[in-house]
């Protein structure tokens, strides 16, 4: 018997669907802080050394949790207990209720119909309101100390994760997710991500307020149904 070859592009186990309606979300039980996602992003988009569109935040560094180094972190958090060292890939999650879009005074930031949050560089004035509004630290201002930005005292042009929109439009997953060795960056619909986390025995990590910002009230319900 000949094994049937897949007809579409090969996607990582963490990438369940791409394109319109996609969501990006981390699995903190799987992240090992290897930095592979950061490298993949920089290599794919040729970013400068000082510009990281993904930042891996590590909490309680060096502290082992009651269940070991990398297990049951979200359950421990819900129980009000020490989860131990926890690493979390922070990037633009292309939020349904994006605070950055709400506060942008020039409409440089937009929530597009296909779900991506985009930046129009020509409209960005470097006010950094988006940086203050985003609870996930996604906006970056790599040119804030250079050229005209320094002369006029602005933040320069904002830069952030694009969700690898061109790759997704070609049926590929975001570079960070495709190259994640532990499939800690999940890409798919809200329902697909919620189901995958449940299958893995992982929680959603963020509180209810953050989940409604990322997914909207209706889609955040997928995660509450799985608790």
PDB file of C-alpha atoms in Angstrom:
ATOM      1  CA  UNK A   1       0.000   0.000   0.000  1.00  0.00           C
ATOM      2  CA  UNK A   2       1.311   3.458  -0.916  1.00  0.00           C
ATOM      3  CA  UNK A   3       1.008   6.114   1.745  1.00  0.00           C
ATOM      4  CA  UNK A   4      -1.059   9.035   0.520  1.00  0.00           C
ATOM      5  CA  UNK A   5       0.843  12.301   0.329  1.00  0.00           C
ATOM      6  CA  UNK A   6      -0.790  15.376   1.895  1.00  0.00           C
ATOM      7  CA  UNK A   7      -2.234  17.681  -0.753  1.00  0.00           C
ATOM      8  CA  UNK A   8      -1.711  20.977   1.104  1.00  0.00           C
ATOM      9  CA  UNK A   9       1.259  22.629   2.803  1.00  0.00           C
ATOM     10  CA  UNK A  10       2.661  20.886   5.877  1.00  0.00           C
ATOM     11  CA  UNK A  11       1.718  22.726   9.053  1.00  0.00           C
ATOM     12  CA  UNK A  12       3.131  22.209  12.523  1.00  0.00           C
ATOM     13  CA  UNK A  13       0.986  20.505  15.127  1.00  0.00           C
ATOM     14  CA  UNK A  14       0.376  23.886  16.750  1.00  0.00           C
ATOM     15  CA  UNK A  15      -0.992  25.388  13.521  1.00  0.00           C
ATOM     16  CA  UNK A  16      -4.498  24.087  12.986  1.00  0.00           C
ATOM     17  CA  UNK A  17      -5.837  26.599  10.473  1.00  0.00           C
ATOM     18  CA  UNK A  18      -4.634  29.813   8.879  1.00  0.00           C
ATOM     19  CA  UNK A  19      -5.963  32.945   7.216  1.00  0.00           C
ATOM     20  CA  UNK A  20      -9.240  34.740   7.821  1.00  0.00           C
ATOM     21  CA  UNK A  21     -10.466  34.374  11.400  1.00  0.00           C
ATOM     22  CA  UNK A  22      -7.206  32.938  12.695  1.00  0.00           C
ATOM     23  CA  UNK A  23      -6.107  33.523  16.267  1.00  0.00           C
ATOM     24  CA  UNK A  24      -2.639  33.306  17.867  1.00  0.00           C
ATOM     25  CA  UNK A  25      -2.415  32.085  21.445  1.00  0.00           C
ATOM     26  CA  UNK A  26       0.321  30.624  23.690  1.00  0.00           C
ATOM     27  CA  UNK A  27       0.358  27.313  25.568  1.00  0.00           C
ATOM     28  CA  UNK A  28       2.388  28.121  28.684  1.00  0.00           C
ATOM     29  CA  UNK A  29       2.665  24.455  29.636  1.00  0.00           C
ATOM     30  CA  UNK A  30       4.602  23.825  26.418  1.00  0.00           C
ATOM     31  CA  UNK A  31       6.896  26.894  26.248  1.00  0.00           C
ATOM     32  CA  UNK A  32      10.489  26.128  27.298  1.00  0.00           C
ATOM     33  CA  UNK A  33      11.916  29.620  26.645  1.00  0.00           C
ATOM     34  CA  UNK A  34      14.233  28.353  23.902  1.00  0.00           C
ATOM     35  CA  UNK A  35      13.880  31.558  21.866  1.00  0.00           C
ATOM     36  CA  UNK A  36      13.192  29.663  18.653  1.00  0.00           C
ATOM     37  CA  UNK A  37      10.125  31.801  17.913  1.00  0.00           C
ATOM     38  CA  UNK A  38      12.154  35.005  18.303  1.00  0.00           C
ATOM     39  CA  UNK A  39      14.828  33.740  15.927  1.00  0.00           C
ATOM     40  CA  UNK A  40      12.266  32.507  13.391  1.00  0.00           C
ATOM     41  CA  UNK A  41      10.526  35.882  13.389  1.00  0.00           C
ATOM     42  CA  UNK A  42      13.740  37.862  13.019  1.00  0.00           C
ATOM     43  CA  UNK A  43      15.022  35.622  10.240  1.00  0.00           C
ATOM     44  CA  UNK A  44      11.750  35.630   8.335  1.00  0.00           C
ATOM     45  CA  UNK A  45      11.199  39.364   8.480  1.00  0.00           C
ATOM     46  CA  UNK A  46      14.839  40.548   8.660  1.00  0.00           C
ATOM     47  CA  UNK A  47      14.283  42.561  11.828  1.00  0.00           C
ATOM     48  CA  UNK A  48      16.982  44.658  13.453  1.00  0.00           C
ATOM     49  CA  UNK A  49      18.733  43.361  16.578  1.00  0.00           C
ATOM     50  CA  UNK A  50      16.857  45.779  18.837  1.00  0.00           C
ATOM     51  CA  UNK A  51      13.452  44.987  17.324  1.00  0.00           C
ATOM     52  CA  UNK A  52      11.702  41.896  18.680  1.00  0.00           C
ATOM     53  CA  UNK A  53       8.158  41.271  17.566  1.00  0.00           C
ATOM     54  CA  UNK A  54       7.959  38.439  20.116  1.00  0.00           C
ATOM     55  CA  UNK A  55       9.130  38.759  23.711  1.00  0.00           C
ATOM     56  CA  UNK A  56       9.307  35.675  25.920  1.00  0.00           C
ATOM     57  CA  UNK A  57       8.371  36.773  29.422  1.00  0.00           C
ATOM     58  CA  UNK A  58       9.562  34.492  32.224  1.00  0.00           C
ATOM     59  CA  UNK A  59       7.992  34.682  35.682  1.00  0.00           C
ATOM     60  CA  UNK A  60       9.282  33.090  38.906  1.00  0.00           C
ATOM     61  CA  UNK A  61      12.540  32.299  37.092  1.00  0.00           C
ATOM     62  CA  UNK A  62      14.461  29.429  38.674  1.00  0.00           C
ATOM     63  CA  UNK A  63      11.549  28.387  40.867  1.00  0.00           C
ATOM     64  CA  UNK A  64      10.287  24.824  40.524  1.00  0.00           C
ATOM     65  CA  UNK A  65       6.547  24.307  40.730  1.00  0.00           C
ATOM     66  CA  UNK A  66       5.009  21.616  42.942  1.00  0.00           C
ATOM     67  CA  UNK A  67       4.470  19.423  39.890  1.00  0.00           C
ATOM     68  CA  UNK A  68       7.905  19.911  38.370  1.00  0.00           C
ATOM     69  CA  UNK A  69       9.497  22.411  36.076  1.00  0.00           C
ATOM     70  CA  UNK A  70       6.933  22.521  33.331  1.00  0.00           C
ATOM     71  CA  UNK A  71       3.563  21.161  34.357  1.00  0.00           C
ATOM     72  CA  UNK A  72       0.162  22.267  35.677  1.00  0.00           C
ATOM     73  CA  UNK A  73       1.018  25.952  35.719  1.00  0.00           C
ATOM     74  CA  UNK A  74      -2.428  27.250  34.875  1.00  0.00           C
ATOM     75  CA  UNK A  75      -4.127  24.909  37.352  1.00  0.00           C
ATOM     76  CA  UNK A  76      -1.798  26.193  40.074  1.00  0.00           C
ATOM     77  CA  UNK A  77      -2.517  29.805  39.166  1.00  0.00           C
ATOM     78  CA  UNK A  78      -6.270  29.200  39.311  1.00  0.00           C
ATOM     79  CA  UNK A  79      -5.797  27.586  42.732  1.00  0.00           C
ATOM     80  CA  UNK A  80      -3.781  30.588  43.914  1.00  0.00           C
ATOM     81  CA  UNK A  81      -0.613  28.513  44.261  1.00  0.00           C
ATOM     82  CA  UNK A  82       2.942  28.974  42.993  1.00  0.00           C
ATOM     83  CA  UNK A  83       3.099  27.772  39.385  1.00  0.00           C
ATOM     84  CA  UNK A  84       6.904  27.741  39.344  1.00  0.00           C
ATOM     85  CA  UNK A  85       8.946  29.168  36.491  1.00  0.00           C
ATOM     86  CA  UNK A  86       6.566  30.082  33.702  1.00  0.00           C
ATOM     87  CA  UNK A  87       7.541  31.320  30.253  1.00  0.00           C
ATOM     88  CA  UNK A  88       5.062  33.071  28.035  1.00  0.00           C
ATOM     89  CA  UNK A  89       5.546  34.141  24.404  1.00  0.00           C
ATOM     90  CA  UNK A  90       4.131  37.676  24.287  1.00  0.00           C
ATOM     91  CA  UNK A  91       3.286  39.128  20.907  1.00  0.00           C
ATOM     92  CA  UNK A  92       0.383  40.788  19.140  1.00  0.00           C
ATOM     93  CA  UNK A  93      -2.551  38.397  19.553  1.00  0.00           C
ATOM     94  CA  UNK A  94      -4.605  40.345  16.967  1.00  0.00           C
ATOM     95  CA  UNK A  95      -7.205  40.956  19.631  1.00  0.00           C
ATOM     96  CA  UNK A  96     -10.904  40.980  18.853  1.00  0.00           C
ATOM     97  CA  UNK A  97     -11.349  44.030  21.099  1.00  0.00           C
ATOM     98  CA  UNK A  98      -7.931  45.521  20.403  1.00  0.00           C
ATOM     99  CA  UNK A  99      -7.227  48.376  22.881  1.00  0.00           C
ATOM    100  CA  UNK A 100      -4.472  49.682  20.611  1.00  0.00           C
ATOM    101  CA  UNK A 101      -7.000  50.287  17.825  1.00  0.00           C
ATOM    102  CA  UNK A 102      -9.359  52.066  20.215  1.00  0.00           C
ATOM    103  CA  UNK A 103      -6.778  54.615  21.371  1.00  0.00           C
ATOM    104  CA  UNK A 104      -4.952  55.287  18.087  1.00  0.00           C
ATOM    105  CA  UNK A 105      -5.688  58.966  17.282  1.00  0.00           C
ATOM    106  CA  UNK A 106      -4.747  58.724  13.607  1.00  0.00           C
ATOM    107  CA  UNK A 107      -6.421  55.409  12.700  1.00  0.00           C
ATOM    108  CA  UNK A 108      -3.016  53.984  11.864  1.00  0.00           C
ATOM    109  CA  UNK A 109      -4.102  50.800  13.646  1.00  0.00           C
ATOM    110  CA  UNK A 110      -7.042  48.887  12.258  1.00  0.00           C
ATOM    111  CA  UNK A 111      -8.819  45.635  13.022  1.00  0.00           C
ATOM    112  CA  UNK A 112      -9.305  44.237   9.525  1.00  0.00           C
ATOM    113  CA  UNK A 113     -12.290  42.183   8.401  1.00  0.00           C
ATOM    114  CA  UNK A 114     -10.100  39.065   8.158  1.00  0.00           C
ATOM    115  CA  UNK A 115      -9.079  39.408  11.821  1.00  0.00           C
ATOM    116  CA  UNK A 116      -5.561  40.832  11.521  1.00  0.00           C
ATOM    117  CA  UNK A 117      -4.634  44.021  13.379  1.00  0.00           C
ATOM    118  CA  UNK A 118      -2.583  46.086  10.943  1.00  0.00           C
ATOM    119  CA  UNK A 119      -0.448  49.235  11.087  1.00  0.00           C
ATOM    120  CA  UNK A 120      -0.416  51.864   8.332  1.00  0.00           C
ATOM    121  CA  UNK A 121       3.076  53.285   8.695  1.00  0.00           C
ATOM    122  CA  UNK A 122       2.286  56.545   6.870  1.00  0.00           C
ATOM    123  CA  UNK A 123      -0.376  57.372   9.468  1.00  0.00           C
ATOM    124  CA  UNK A 124       1.633  56.493  12.605  1.00  0.00           C
ATOM    125  CA  UNK A 125       2.880  59.609  14.428  1.00  0.00           C
ATOM    126  CA  UNK A 126       4.762  57.782  17.175  1.00  0.00           C
ATOM    127  CA  UNK A 127       2.543  58.963  20.030  1.00  0.00           C
ATOM    128  CA  UNK A 128       2.857  55.546  21.735  1.00  0.00           C
ATOM    129  CA  UNK A 129      -0.747  55.576  22.981  1.00  0.00           C
ATOM    130  CA  UNK A 130      -0.969  52.005  21.670  1.00  0.00           C
ATOM    131  CA  UNK A 131       1.955  50.975  23.858  1.00  0.00           C
ATOM    132  CA  UNK A 132       0.158  52.293  26.920  1.00  0.00           C
ATOM    133  CA  UNK A 133      -3.101  50.599  25.974  1.00  0.00           C
ATOM    134  CA  UNK A 134      -1.825  47.130  25.006  1.00  0.00           C
ATOM    135  CA  UNK A 135      -1.771  44.783  28.044  1.00  0.00           C
ATOM    136  CA  UNK A 136       0.575  42.401  26.225  1.00  0.00           C
ATOM    137  CA  UNK A 137       3.440  44.777  25.371  1.00  0.00           C
ATOM    138  CA  UNK A 138       3.111  44.131  21.643  1.00  0.00           C
ATOM    139  CA  UNK A 139       3.854  47.594  20.152  1.00  0.00           C
ATOM    140  CA  UNK A 140       7.534  48.283  19.534  1.00  0.00           C
ATOM    141  CA  UNK A 141       9.212  51.558  18.543  1.00  0.00           C
ATOM    142  CA  UNK A 142      12.623  50.536  17.207  1.00  0.00           C
ATOM    143  CA  UNK A 143      13.387  53.915  15.628  1.00  0.00           C
ATOM    144  CA  UNK A 144      12.431  56.117  18.582  1.00  0.00           C
ATOM    145  CA  UNK A 145      16.000  57.331  19.104  1.00  0.00           C
ATOM    146  CA  UNK A 146      16.928  57.789  15.449  1.00  0.00           C
ATOM    147  CA  UNK A 147      16.646  60.476  12.789  1.00  0.00           C
ATOM    148  CA  UNK A 148      13.584  62.701  12.683  1.00  0.00           C
ATOM    149  CA  UNK A 149      11.966  60.794  15.556  1.00  0.00           C
ATOM    150  CA  UNK A 150      14.746  61.961  17.858  1.00  0.00           C
ATOM    151  CA  UNK A 151      14.672  65.522  16.505  1.00  0.00           C
ATOM    152  CA  UNK A 152      10.929  65.928  16.938  1.00  0.00           C
ATOM    153  CA  UNK A 153      10.701  63.848  20.100  1.00  0.00           C
ATOM    154  CA  UNK A 154       8.304  61.225  18.790  1.00  0.00           C
ATOM    155  CA  UNK A 155       8.394  57.455  19.163  1.00  0.00           C
ATOM    156  CA  UNK A 156       8.994  56.870  15.481  1.00  0.00           C
ATOM    157  CA  UNK A 157       6.877  54.353  13.592  1.00  0.00           C
ATOM    158  CA  UNK A 158       5.268  51.538  15.564  1.00  0.00           C
ATOM    159  CA  UNK A 159       6.160  47.969  14.662  1.00  0.00           C
ATOM    160  CA  UNK A 160       4.632  44.718  15.903  1.00  0.00           C
ATOM    161  CA  UNK A 161       3.841  41.124  14.986  1.00  0.00           C
ATOM    162  CA  UNK A 162       1.931  41.002  11.712  1.00  0.00           C
ATOM    163  CA  UNK A 163       0.687  37.453  12.262  1.00  0.00           C
ATOM    164  CA  UNK A 164       2.800  36.626   9.193  1.00  0.00           C
ATOM    165  CA  UNK A 165      -0.216  37.707   7.163  1.00  0.00           C
ATOM    166  CA  UNK A 166       1.469  37.133   3.759  1.00  0.00           C
ATOM    167  CA  UNK A 167       2.464  33.611   4.831  1.00  0.00           C
ATOM    168  CA  UNK A 168      -1.038  32.870   6.065  1.00  0.00           C
ATOM    169  CA  UNK A 169      -2.574  34.165   2.842  1.00  0.00           C
ATOM    170  CA  UNK A 170      -0.354  31.600   1.111  1.00  0.00           C
ATOM    171  CA  UNK A 171      -1.670  28.828   3.373  1.00  0.00           C
ATOM    172  CA  UNK A 172       1.380  28.733   5.641  1.00  0.00           C
ATOM    173  CA  UNK A 173       1.489  29.211   9.398  1.00  0.00           C
ATOM    174  CA  UNK A 174       3.264  32.112  11.137  1.00  0.00           C
ATOM    175  CA  UNK A 175       7.015  31.479  11.195  1.00  0.00           C
ATOM    176  CA  UNK A 176       7.120  31.538  15.015  1.00  0.00           C
ATOM    177  CA  UNK A 177       4.496  28.815  15.290  1.00  0.00           C
ATOM    178  CA  UNK A 178       5.848  26.680  12.460  1.00  0.00           C
ATOM    179  CA  UNK A 179       9.343  26.613  13.971  1.00  0.00           C
ATOM    180  CA  UNK A 180       8.336  26.242  17.634  1.00  0.00           C
ATOM    181  CA  UNK A 181       9.961  22.993  18.765  1.00  0.00           C
ATOM    182  CA  UNK A 182       7.297  22.310  21.388  1.00  0.00           C
ATOM    183  CA  UNK A 183       4.222  23.659  19.564  1.00  0.00           C
ATOM    184  CA  UNK A 184       3.765  26.263  22.286  1.00  0.00           C
ATOM    185  CA  UNK A 185       2.346  28.853  19.871  1.00  0.00           C
ATOM    186  CA  UNK A 186      -1.106  27.826  18.695  1.00  0.00           C
ATOM    187  CA  UNK A 187      -2.768  29.175  15.554  1.00  0.00           C
ATOM    188  CA  UNK A 188      -6.338  28.466  14.528  1.00  0.00           C
ATOM    189  CA  UNK A 189      -9.894  29.461  15.319  1.00  0.00           C
ATOM    190  CA  UNK A 190     -10.836  30.163  18.934  1.00  0.00           C
ATOM    191  CA  UNK A 191     -12.658  26.831  19.087  1.00  0.00           C
ATOM    192  CA  UNK A 192      -9.682  24.924  17.659  1.00  0.00           C
ATOM    193  CA  UNK A 193      -7.281  26.515  20.145  1.00  0.00           C
ATOM    194  CA  UNK A 194      -9.610  25.872  23.088  1.00  0.00           C
ATOM    195  CA  UNK A 195     -10.005  22.228  22.041  1.00  0.00           C
ATOM    196  CA  UNK A 196      -6.245  21.787  21.603  1.00  0.00           C
ATOM    197  CA  UNK A 197      -5.521  23.223  25.055  1.00  0.00           C
ATOM    198  CA  UNK A 198      -8.121  20.916  26.572  1.00  0.00           C
ATOM    199  CA  UNK A 199      -6.611  17.913  24.766  1.00  0.00           C
ATOM    200  CA  UNK A 200      -3.192  18.816  26.135  1.00  0.00           C
ATOM    201  CA  UNK A 201      -4.520  19.398  29.637  1.00  0.00           C
ATOM    202  CA  UNK A 202      -3.383  23.041  29.474  1.00  0.00           C
ATOM    203  CA  UNK A 203      -5.262  26.069  30.703  1.00  0.00           C
ATOM    204  CA  UNK A 204      -5.652  29.463  29.085  1.00  0.00           C
ATOM    205  CA  UNK A 205      -3.404  31.265  31.644  1.00  0.00           C
ATOM    206  CA  UNK A 206      -4.888  34.769  31.137  1.00  0.00           C
ATOM    207  CA  UNK A 207      -7.701  36.101  33.329  1.00  0.00           C
ATOM    208  CA  UNK A 208     -11.246  36.583  32.036  1.00  0.00           C
ATOM    209  CA  UNK A 209     -10.715  40.270  31.207  1.00  0.00           C
ATOM    210  CA  UNK A 210      -7.683  39.522  29.032  1.00  0.00           C
ATOM    211  CA  UNK A 211      -9.445  36.607  27.338  1.00  0.00           C
ATOM    212  CA  UNK A 212     -12.354  38.862  26.342  1.00  0.00           C
ATOM    213  CA  UNK A 213      -9.903  41.410  24.929  1.00  0.00           C
ATOM    214  CA  UNK A 214      -8.155  38.740  22.872  1.00  0.00           C
ATOM    215  CA  UNK A 215     -11.120  36.691  21.711  1.00  0.00           C
ATOM    216  CA  UNK A 216     -14.228  38.766  22.386  1.00  0.00           C
ATOM    217  CA  UNK A 217     -16.915  37.728  24.855  1.00  0.00           C
ATOM    218  CA  UNK A 218     -18.508  35.082  22.627  1.00  0.00           C
ATOM    219  CA  UNK A 219     -15.319  33.261  21.581  1.00  0.00           C
ATOM    220  CA  UNK A 220     -13.811  33.529  25.081  1.00  0.00           C
ATOM    221  CA  UNK A 221     -16.701  31.309  26.115  1.00  0.00           C
ATOM    222  CA  UNK A 222     -15.025  28.402  24.272  1.00  0.00           C
ATOM    223  CA  UNK A 223     -12.298  28.410  26.910  1.00  0.00           C
ATOM    224  CA  UNK A 224     -14.676  28.732  29.845  1.00  0.00           C
ATOM    225  CA  UNK A 225     -16.678  25.769  28.525  1.00  0.00           C
ATOM    226  CA  UNK A 226     -13.506  23.648  28.628  1.00  0.00           C
ATOM    227  CA  UNK A 227     -12.587  24.518  32.224  1.00  0.00           C
TER     228      UNK A 227
END
